[in-house]
Structures are given as C-alpha cells and as structure tokens.
CSV table of C-alpha atoms and ligand atoms in Angstrom, one decimal:
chain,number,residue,atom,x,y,z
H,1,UNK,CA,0.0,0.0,0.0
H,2,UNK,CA,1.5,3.3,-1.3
H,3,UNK,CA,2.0,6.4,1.3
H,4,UNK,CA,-0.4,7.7,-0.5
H,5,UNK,CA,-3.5,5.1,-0.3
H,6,UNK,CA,-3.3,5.0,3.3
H,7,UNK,CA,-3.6,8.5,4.0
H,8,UNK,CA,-6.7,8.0,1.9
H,9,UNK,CA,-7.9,5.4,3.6
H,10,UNK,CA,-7.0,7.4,7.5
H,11,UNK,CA,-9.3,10.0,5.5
H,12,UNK,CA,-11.9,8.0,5.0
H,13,UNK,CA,-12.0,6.3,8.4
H,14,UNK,CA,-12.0,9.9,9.9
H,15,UNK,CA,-14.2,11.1,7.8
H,16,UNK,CA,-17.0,8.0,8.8
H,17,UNK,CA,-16.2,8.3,12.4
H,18,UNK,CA,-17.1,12.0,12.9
H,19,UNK,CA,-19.4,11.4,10.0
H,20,UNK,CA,-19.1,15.2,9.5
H,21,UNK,CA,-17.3,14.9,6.1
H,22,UNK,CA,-20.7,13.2,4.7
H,23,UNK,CA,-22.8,16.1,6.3
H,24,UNK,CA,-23.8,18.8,4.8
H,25,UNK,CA,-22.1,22.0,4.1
H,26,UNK,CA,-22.9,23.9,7.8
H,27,UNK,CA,-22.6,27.7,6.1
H,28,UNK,CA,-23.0,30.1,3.2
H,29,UNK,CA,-19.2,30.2,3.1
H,30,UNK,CA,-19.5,26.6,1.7
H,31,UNK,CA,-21.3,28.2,-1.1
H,32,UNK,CA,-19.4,30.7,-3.1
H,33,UNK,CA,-21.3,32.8,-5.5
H,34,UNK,CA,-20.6,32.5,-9.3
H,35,UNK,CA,-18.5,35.7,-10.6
H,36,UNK,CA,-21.0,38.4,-11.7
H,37,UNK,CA,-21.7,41.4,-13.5
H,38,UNK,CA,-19.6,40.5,-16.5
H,39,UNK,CA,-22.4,38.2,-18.4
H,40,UNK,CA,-21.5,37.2,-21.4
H,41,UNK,CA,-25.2,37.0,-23.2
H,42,UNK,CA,-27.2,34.1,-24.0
H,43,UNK,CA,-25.6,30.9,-25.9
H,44,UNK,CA,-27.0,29.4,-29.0
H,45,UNK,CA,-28.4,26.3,-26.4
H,46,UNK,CA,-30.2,29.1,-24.5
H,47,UNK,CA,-31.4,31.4,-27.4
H,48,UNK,CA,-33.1,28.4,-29.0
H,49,UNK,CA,-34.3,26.8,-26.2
H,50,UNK,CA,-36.4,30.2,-25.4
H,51,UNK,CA,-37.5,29.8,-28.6
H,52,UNK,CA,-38.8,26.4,-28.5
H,53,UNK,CA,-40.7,27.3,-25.2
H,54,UNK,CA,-43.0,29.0,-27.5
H,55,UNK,CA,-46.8,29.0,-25.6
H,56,UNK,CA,-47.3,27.6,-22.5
H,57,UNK,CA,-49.1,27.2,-19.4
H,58,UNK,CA,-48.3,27.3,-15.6
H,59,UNK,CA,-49.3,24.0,-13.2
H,60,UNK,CA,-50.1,25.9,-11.0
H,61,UNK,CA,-52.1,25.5,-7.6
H,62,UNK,CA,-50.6,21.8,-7.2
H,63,UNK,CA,-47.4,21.4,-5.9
H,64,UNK,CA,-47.1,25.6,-5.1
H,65,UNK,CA,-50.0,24.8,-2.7
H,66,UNK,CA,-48.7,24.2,1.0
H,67,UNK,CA,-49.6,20.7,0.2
H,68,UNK,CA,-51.0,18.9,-2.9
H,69,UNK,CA,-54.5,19.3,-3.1
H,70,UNK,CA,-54.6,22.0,-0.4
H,71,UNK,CA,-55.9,24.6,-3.0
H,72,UNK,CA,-58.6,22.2,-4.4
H,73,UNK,CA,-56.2,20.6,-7.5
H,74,UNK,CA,-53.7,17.6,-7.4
H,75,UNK,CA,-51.7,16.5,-10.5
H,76,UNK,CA,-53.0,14.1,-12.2
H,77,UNK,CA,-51.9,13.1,-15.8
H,78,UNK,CA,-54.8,13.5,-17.9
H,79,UNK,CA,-54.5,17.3,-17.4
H,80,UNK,CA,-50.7,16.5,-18.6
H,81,UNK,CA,-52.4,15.3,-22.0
H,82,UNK,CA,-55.1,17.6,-22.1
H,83,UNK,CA,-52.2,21.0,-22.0
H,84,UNK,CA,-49.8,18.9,-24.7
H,85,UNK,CA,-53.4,18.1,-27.3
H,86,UNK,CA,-54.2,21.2,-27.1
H,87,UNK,CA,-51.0,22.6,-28.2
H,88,UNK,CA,-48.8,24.4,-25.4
H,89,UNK,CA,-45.2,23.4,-25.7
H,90,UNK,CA,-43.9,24.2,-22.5
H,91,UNK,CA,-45.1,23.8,-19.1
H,92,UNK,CA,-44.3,25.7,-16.1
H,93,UNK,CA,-44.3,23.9,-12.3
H,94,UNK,CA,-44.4,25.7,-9.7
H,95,UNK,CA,-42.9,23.7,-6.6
H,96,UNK,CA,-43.1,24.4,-3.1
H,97,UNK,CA,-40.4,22.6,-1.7
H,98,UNK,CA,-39.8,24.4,1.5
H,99,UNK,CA,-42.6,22.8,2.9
H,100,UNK,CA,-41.6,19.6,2.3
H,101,UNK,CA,-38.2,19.7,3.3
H,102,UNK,CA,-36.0,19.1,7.2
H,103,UNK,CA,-36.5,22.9,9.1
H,104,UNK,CA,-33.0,22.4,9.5
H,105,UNK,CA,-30.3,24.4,7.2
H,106,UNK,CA,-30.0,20.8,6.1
H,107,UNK,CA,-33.3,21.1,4.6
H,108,UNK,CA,-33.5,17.8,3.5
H,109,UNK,CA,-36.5,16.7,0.8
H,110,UNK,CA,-38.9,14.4,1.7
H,111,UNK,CA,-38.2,11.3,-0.4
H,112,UNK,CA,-41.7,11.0,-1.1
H,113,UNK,CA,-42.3,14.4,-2.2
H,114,UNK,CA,-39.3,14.1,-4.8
H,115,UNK,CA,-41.7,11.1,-5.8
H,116,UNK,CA,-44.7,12.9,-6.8
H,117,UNK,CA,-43.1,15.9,-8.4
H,118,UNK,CA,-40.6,13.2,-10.3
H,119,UNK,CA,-44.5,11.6,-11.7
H,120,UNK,CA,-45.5,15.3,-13.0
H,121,UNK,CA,-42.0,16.1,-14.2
H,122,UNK,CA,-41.7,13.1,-16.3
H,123,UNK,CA,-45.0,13.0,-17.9
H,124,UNK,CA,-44.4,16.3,-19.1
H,125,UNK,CA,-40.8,15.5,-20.9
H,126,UNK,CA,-42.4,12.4,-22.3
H,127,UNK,CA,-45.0,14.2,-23.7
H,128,UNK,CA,-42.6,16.5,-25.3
H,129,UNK,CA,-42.6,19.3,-23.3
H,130,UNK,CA,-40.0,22.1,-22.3
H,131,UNK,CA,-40.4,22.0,-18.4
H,132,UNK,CA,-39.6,24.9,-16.3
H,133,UNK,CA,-39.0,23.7,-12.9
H,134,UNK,CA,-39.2,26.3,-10.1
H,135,UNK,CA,-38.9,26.5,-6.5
H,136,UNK,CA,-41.7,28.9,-5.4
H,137,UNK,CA,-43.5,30.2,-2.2
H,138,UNK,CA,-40.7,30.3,0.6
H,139,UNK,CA,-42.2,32.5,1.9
H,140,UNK,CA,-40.0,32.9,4.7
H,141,UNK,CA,-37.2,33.7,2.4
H,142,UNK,CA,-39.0,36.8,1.7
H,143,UNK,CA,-39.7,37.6,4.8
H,144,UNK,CA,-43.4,37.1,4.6
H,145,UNK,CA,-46.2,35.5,7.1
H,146,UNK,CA,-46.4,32.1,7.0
H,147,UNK,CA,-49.6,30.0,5.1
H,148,UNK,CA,-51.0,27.6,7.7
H,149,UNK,CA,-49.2,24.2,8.0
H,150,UNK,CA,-45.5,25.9,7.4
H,151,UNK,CA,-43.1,25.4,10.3
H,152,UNK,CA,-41.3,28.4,10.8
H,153,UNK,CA,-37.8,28.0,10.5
H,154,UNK,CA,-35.1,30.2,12.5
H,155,UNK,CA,-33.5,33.4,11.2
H,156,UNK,CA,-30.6,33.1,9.1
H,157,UNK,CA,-31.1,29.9,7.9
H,158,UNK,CA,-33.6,30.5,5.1
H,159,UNK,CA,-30.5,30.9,2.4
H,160,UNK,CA,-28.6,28.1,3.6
H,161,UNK,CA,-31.8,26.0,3.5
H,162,UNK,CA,-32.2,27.5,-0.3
H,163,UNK,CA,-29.1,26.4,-1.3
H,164,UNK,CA,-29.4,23.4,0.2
H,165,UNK,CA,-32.7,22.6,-1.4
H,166,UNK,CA,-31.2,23.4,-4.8
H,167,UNK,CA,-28.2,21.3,-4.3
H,168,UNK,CA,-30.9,18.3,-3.8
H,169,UNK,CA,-33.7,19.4,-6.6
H,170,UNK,CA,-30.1,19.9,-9.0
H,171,UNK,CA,-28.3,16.3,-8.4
H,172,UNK,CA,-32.0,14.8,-8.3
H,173,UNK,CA,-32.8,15.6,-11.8
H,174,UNK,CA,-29.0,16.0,-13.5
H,175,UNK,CA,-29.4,13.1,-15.6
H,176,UNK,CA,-32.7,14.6,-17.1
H,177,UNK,CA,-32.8,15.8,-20.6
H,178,UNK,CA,-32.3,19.3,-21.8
H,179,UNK,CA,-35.8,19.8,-22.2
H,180,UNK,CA,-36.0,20.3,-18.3
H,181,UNK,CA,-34.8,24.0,-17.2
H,182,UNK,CA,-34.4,25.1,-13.7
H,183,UNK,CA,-36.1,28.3,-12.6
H,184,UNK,CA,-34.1,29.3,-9.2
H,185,UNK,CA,-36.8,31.1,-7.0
H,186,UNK,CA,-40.4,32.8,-8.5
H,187,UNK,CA,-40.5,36.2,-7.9
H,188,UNK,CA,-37.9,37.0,-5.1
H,189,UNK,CA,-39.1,40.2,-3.4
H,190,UNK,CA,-39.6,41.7,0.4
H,191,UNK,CA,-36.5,40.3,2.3
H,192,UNK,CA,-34.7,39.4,-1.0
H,193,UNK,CA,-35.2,43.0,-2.4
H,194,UNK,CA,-31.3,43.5,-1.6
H,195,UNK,CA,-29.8,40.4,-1.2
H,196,UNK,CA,-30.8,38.5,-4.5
H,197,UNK,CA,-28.2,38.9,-6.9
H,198,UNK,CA,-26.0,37.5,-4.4
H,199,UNK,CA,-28.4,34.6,-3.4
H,200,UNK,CA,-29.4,33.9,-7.0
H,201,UNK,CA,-25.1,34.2,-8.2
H,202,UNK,CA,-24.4,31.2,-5.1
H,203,UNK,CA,-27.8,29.5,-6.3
H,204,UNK,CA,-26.5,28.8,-9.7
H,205,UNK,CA,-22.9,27.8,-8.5
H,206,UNK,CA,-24.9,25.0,-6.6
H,207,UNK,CA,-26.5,24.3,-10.0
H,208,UNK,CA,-23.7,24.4,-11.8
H,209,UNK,CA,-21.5,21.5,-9.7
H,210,UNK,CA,-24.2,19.0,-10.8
H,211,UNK,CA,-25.6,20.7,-14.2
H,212,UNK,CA,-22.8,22.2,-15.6
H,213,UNK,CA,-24.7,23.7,-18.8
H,214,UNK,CA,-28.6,22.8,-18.2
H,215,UNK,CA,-30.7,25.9,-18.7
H,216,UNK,CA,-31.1,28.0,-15.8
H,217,UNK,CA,-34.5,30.6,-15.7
H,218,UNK,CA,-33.5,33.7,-13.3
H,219,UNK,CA,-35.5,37.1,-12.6
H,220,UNK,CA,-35.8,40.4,-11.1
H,221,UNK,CA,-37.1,41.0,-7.4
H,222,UNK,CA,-40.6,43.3,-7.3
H,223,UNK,CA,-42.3,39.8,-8.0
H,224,UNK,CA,-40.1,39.5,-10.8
H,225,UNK,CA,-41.3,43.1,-12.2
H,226,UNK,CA,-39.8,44.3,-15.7
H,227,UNK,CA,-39.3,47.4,-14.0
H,228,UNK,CA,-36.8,45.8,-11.6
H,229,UNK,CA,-34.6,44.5,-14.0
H,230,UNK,CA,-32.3,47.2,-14.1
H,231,UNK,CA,-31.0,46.3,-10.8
H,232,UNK,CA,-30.8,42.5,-11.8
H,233,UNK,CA,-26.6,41.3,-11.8
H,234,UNK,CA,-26.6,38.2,-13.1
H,235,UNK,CA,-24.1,35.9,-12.8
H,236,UNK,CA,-21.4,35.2,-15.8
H,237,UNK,CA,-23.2,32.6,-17.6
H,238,UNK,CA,-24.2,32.5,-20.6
H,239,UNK,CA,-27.3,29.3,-20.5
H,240,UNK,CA,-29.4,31.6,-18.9
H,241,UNK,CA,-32.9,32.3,-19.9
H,242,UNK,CA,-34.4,35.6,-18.0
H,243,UNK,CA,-37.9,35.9,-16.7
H,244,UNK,CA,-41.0,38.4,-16.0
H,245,UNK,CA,-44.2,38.3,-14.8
H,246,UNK,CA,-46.6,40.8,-15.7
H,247,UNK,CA,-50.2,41.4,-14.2
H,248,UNK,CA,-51.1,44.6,-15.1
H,249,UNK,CA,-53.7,46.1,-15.1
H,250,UNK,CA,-53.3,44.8,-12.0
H,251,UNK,CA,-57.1,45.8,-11.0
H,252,UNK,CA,-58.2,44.1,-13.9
H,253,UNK,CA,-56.6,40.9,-13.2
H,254,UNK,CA,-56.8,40.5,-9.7
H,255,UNK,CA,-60.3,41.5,-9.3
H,256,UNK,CA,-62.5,39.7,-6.7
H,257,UNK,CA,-58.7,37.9,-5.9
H,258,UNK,CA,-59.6,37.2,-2.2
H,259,UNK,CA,-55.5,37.0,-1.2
H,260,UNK,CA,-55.2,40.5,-3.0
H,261,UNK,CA,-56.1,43.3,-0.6
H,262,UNK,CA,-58.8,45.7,-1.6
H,263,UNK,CA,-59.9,43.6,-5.0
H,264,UNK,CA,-63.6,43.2,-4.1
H,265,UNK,CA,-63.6,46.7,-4.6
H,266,UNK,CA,-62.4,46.2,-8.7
H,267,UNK,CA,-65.4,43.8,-9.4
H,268,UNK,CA,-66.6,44.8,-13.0
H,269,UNK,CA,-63.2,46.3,-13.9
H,270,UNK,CA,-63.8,45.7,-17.8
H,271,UNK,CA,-60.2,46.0,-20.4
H,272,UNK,CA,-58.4,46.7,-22.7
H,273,UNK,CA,-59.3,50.9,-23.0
H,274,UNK,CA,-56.0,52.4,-24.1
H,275,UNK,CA,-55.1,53.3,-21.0
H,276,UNK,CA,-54.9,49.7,-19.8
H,277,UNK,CA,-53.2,48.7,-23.1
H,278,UNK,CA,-50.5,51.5,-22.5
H,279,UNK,CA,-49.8,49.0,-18.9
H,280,UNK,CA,-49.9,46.2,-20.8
H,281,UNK,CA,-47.4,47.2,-23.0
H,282,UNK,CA,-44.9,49.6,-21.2
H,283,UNK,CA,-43.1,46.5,-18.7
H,284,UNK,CA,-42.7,44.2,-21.8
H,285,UNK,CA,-41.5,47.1,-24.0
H,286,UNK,CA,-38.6,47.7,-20.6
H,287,UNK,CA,-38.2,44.0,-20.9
H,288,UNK,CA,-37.6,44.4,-24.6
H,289,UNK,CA,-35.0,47.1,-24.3
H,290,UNK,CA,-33.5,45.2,-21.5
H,291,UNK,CA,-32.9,41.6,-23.4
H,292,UNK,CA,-31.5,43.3,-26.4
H,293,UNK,CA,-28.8,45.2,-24.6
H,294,UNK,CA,-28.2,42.1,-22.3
H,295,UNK,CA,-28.4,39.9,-25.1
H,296,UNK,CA,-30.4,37.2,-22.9
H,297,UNK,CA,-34.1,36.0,-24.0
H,298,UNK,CA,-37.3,36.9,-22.3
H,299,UNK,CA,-40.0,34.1,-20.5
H,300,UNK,CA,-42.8,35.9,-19.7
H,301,UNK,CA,-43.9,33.2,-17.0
H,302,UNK,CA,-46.7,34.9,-15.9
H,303,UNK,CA,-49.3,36.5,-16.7
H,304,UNK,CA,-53.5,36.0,-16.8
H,305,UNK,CA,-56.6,37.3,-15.3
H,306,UNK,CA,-58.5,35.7,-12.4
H,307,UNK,CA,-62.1,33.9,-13.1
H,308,UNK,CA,-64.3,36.8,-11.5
H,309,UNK,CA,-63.6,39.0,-14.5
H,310,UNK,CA,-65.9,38.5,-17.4
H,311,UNK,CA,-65.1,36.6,-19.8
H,312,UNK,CA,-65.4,38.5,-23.0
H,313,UNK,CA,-62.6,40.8,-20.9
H,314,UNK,CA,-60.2,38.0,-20.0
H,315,UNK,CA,-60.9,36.9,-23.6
H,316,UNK,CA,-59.7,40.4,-24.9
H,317,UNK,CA,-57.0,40.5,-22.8
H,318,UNK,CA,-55.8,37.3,-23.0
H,319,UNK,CA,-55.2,37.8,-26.6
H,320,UNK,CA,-54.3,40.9,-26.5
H,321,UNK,CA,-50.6,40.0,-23.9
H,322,UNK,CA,-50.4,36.9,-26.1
H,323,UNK,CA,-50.1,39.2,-28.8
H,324,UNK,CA,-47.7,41.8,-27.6
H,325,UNK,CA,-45.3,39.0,-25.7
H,326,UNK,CA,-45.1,37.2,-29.6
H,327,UNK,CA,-44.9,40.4,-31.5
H,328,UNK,CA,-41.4,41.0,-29.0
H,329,UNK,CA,-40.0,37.5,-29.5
H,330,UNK,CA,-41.2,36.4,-25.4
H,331,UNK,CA,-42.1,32.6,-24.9
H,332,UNK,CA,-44.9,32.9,-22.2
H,333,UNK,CA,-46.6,30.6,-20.1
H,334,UNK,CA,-50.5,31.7,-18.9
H,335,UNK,CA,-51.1,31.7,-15.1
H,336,UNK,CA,-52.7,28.9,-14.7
H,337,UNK,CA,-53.9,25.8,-16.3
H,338,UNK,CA,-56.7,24.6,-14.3
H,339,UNK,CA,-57.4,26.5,-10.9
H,340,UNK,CA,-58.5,30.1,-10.3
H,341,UNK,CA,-57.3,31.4,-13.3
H,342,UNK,CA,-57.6,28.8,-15.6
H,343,UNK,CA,-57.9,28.4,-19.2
H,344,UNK,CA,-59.4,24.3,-18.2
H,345,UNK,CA,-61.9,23.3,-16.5
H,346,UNK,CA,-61.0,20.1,-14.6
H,347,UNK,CA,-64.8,19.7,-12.5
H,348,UNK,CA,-66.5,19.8,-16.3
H,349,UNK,CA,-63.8,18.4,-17.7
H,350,UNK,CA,-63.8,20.8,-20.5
H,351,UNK,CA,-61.2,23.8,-22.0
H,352,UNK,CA,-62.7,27.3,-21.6
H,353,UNK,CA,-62.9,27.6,-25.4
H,354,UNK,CA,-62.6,31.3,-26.0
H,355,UNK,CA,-59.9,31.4,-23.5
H,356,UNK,CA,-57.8,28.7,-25.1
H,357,UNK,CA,-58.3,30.2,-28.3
H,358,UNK,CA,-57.1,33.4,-26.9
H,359,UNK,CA,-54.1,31.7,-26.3
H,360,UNK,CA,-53.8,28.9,-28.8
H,361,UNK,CA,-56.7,29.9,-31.4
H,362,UNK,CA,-55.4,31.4,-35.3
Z,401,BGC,C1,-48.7,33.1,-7.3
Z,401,BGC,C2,-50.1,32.6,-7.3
Z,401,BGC,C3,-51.0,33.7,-7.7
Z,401,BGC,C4,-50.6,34.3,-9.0
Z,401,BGC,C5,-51.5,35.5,-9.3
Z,401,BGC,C6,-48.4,33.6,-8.6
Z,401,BGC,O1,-47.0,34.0,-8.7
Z,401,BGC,O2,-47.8,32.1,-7.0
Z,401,BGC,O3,-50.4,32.0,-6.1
Z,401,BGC,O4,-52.3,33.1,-7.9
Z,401,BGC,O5,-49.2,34.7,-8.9
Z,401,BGC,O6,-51.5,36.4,-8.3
C-alpha cells in the first residue's frame, strides 16, 4: 500500500467516524457565489431553447400549494395530456419545496415528495414538453407570514436552507434531458429585495456542480417586475434564460382575488381601454429594451386574469398580452392551467374555449 493510499484510507475512516465529512455543508461560506456582472449574453443552447418554449401554461395551484390538493387541485396526468393536445409546448411547475423539506439548514427533501413531483416532471418531458422547474412560495425567504401548515424555520437559515434545497432538486434531476430547465426562485421580493443577486449568483454555482450547462431561468425581485430589471446582476453565464411576470392592469386581473387586498372593490373592472393597453405594453417594451442590450431572451412566466372577470374581458386581454409577448419574441406561459385562473376546467372536464383560443386559437 503506497504512502499515499493510506492517507486516503486514514481520511476516510476519519471522515465516517465524525461522520461530519458526509454532512452537509454547515454555512453560506461553503457556497461561493458565481462571478458576476460581466455576463456574457445568451448561448445558442439558450437562445433556441427560449424559442422552442414557445406557448405555454403554468401547473399551477398543485405542488405551489402548501400541500397537494390544499388549493382544491392535485396533479394528475390527464390534465398533462389535455395542455400537450391542445398545443402548449412548455409547461411551467411551480414547486413548493420548502414545505416539504428538514427545518433544519439541512433542509433535507422528503423522499416521497421528490416522488410525486418526479410523476409530474416526467409525464411532461415524455410528452414532449420544455419544463420549467421552479422553487416557489418560501415564503419565509421573503420575509413574509407564513400559510398555515408551514413550520417556521429560524433566522438566518432560510439561504442556507435554499441552497441546500437546490443542491438536492439539482443532483436529483441531472441526468434529465435538456428539455427540463431550472427556474431558481419565482418572484424574489420583500427580504430578497437586496440580497438577491447574491443569493441567485451562489444558487447557480450550486447548480452548476451537478448541471454544468442545463438551462437556468432567473429574474428580477418586485415579483419579478420588468421594471426591476435594471437592478438585476446576473451571474457570468451564458445558459441563462431571464424571466417576468406581468399582471397589469393589475385591478383588472386580480379583481374579486380574495388574497389581494382591496380587489372586491375592482369587481366589474372591464379591459383593454387604451389606457390599460399603454400597462400592458410599457413593462414588456422595458423587458424588450432590456434583453437586447443584455443579449439574454425573455420568458414571460406569468401573466393572466382571475375567473371573476368577465369573460369576453379576460378573452380580450388574454389575446391581446399573447399578442404583444409574440410580436417581441417572449415565450410565455398563462397563469394557470386549471385553478383560479384557468384556461381548463377540470370539475367539467372541459377547456374554456374562448380562453384557449385566446391563447392557442389562429
Ligand atoms: C402566485 C399565485 C397567484 C398568482 C397570481 C403567482 O405567482 O404564485 O399564487 O395566484 O401569482 O396572483
């Protein structure tokens, strides 16, 4: 036995004994941040992969929920189907995996969990579609209240936990195709107002150790406003896709919302007048201007109007940002498939017609 071998070995046996080698990392110094603010603008992989994206629609309400079926919807395959006949191309799914992971910094995924999100994550790559996997609703990352059933976790963990969640989701799902893309965190805001570059450029190092050139979605704090991308760094990578989410007019959409404050008070709120249309158009025209000088694509992953507006108006509308996002060379995704907001109906079993033709129609 070489010098060299044992010392490996006396490493080893250390290493099992205090078992603290295996463990992991214990701080945010054990994740670096990428080098930032010298990006070099999107690759060919990530300039055609935006493109492919095309029209698609957001699973949402599932596994964003605080647990499955906890907003009324589960996933369930046929509605995996249903999206790829009707002709969406990529699917967006929203994941909330902070409530389904250790309260620890370890933050270690239930195994179970990985399960079910591995059964929706696969029947939409075998159906052909570009999946955008997120991690969405911490809300304690942000800084906001908790939804019932969330175990607080203590202060100054929530980044560590992050990381450590991606460094899970990341080595989970490496050996998947490049038809699945990674979306770091949906719309970082609050707490994260000032610390997400940082948080996003040591997110996508953790990526990066297991996925070295997988498509990576990343956008701006402000609920991942247009307007806030001017204050976006990101890191030096060039398969990067960039995302917004748009919802104005905001009054229009979110009427009757009940989790958006005052919006009983917009019932009736009709669209598009001129005025709304100026709203509609001014964040992706910022988003435009951005993208071109940046030289990264656009995902607008967002964007809809809740079922208590009338329907000739969500119609109208509908159209009218599927429209605008195309005319600018945006892949989209509606908010959301078959909940609140949604262009199915899963009780009747049917698509909202006008809406999907708003969204799909010639
Ligand atoms: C949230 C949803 C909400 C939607 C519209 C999304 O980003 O995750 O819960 O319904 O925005 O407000």
């Amino acid at each position: 036995m070489t010098i060299l071998t044992r010392a490996a070995l006396l490493l080893a046996c250390a290493c099992s004994l205090l078992a603290a080698c295996a463990s992991a990392p214990a701080s945010l110094a054990d994740y670096p941040p990428m080098p930032a603010g010298a990006a070099p603008g999107a690759s060919t992989p990530a300039i055609e992969t935006a493109r492919a994206m095309g029209r698609g629609v957001n699973f949402g309400n599932i596994f964003d929920a605080p647990t499955e079926g906890a907003w009324g919807l589960r996933f369930d395959a046929t509605l995996v189907a249903k999206a790829a006949e009707a002709g969406f191309t990529n699917a967006r799914l929203p994941v909330r995996w902070s409530n389904h992971a250790s309260a620890d910094g370890e933050a270690r995924i239930d195994p179970e969990f990985f399960k079910r999100v591995d059964e929706a994550v696969d029947a939409l790559l075998d159906k052909g579609f570009i999946v955008v996997l997120n991690m969405h609703h911490y809300r304690q990352l942000d800084g906001d209240a908790l939804d019932g059933g969330e175990a607080p976790v203590a202060d100054g963990l929530h980044a560590l936990r992050f990381l450590n969640m991606w460094k899970q989701i990341a080595q989970h799902y490496s050996t998947r195709g490049p038809k699945l893309v990674f979306e770091l965190y949906n719309e970082p805001h609050g707490a994260q107002t000032t610390r997400w570059n940082d948080l996003a450029a040591r997110g996508l190092q953790v990526v990066r150790r297991s996925n070295p050139t997988r498509i990576v979605i990343i956008g701006p704090t402000q609920w991942n406003s247009a307007n806030a991308l001017a204050s976006l760094v990101l890191p030096n990578d060039a398969n990067l896709i960039v995302t917004v989410h748009h919802y104005e007019p905001f009054h229009f959409t979110h009427q009757g919302a009940e989790w958006a404050s005052g919006a009983a008070a917009w019932l009736g709120t009709p669209c598009c007048d001129a005025a709304q249309l100026a709203q509609m158009r001014g964040p992706l025209d910022t988003a435009l201007a951005w993208s071109l000088r940046h030289r990264y694509p656009i995902y607008l992953g967002e964007f809809g109007a809740y079922g208590k507006a009338e329907m000739g108006a969500r119609v109208t509308y509908t159209r009218r940002m599927r429209d605008e996002a195309e005319r600018r060379g945006f892949s989209w995704a509606y908010w959301e498939l078959a909940s609140g907001f949604g262009v199915y109906d899963p009780a009747a079993r049917e698509w909202r017609e006008p809406l999907k033709n708003a969204l799909l129609g010639p």
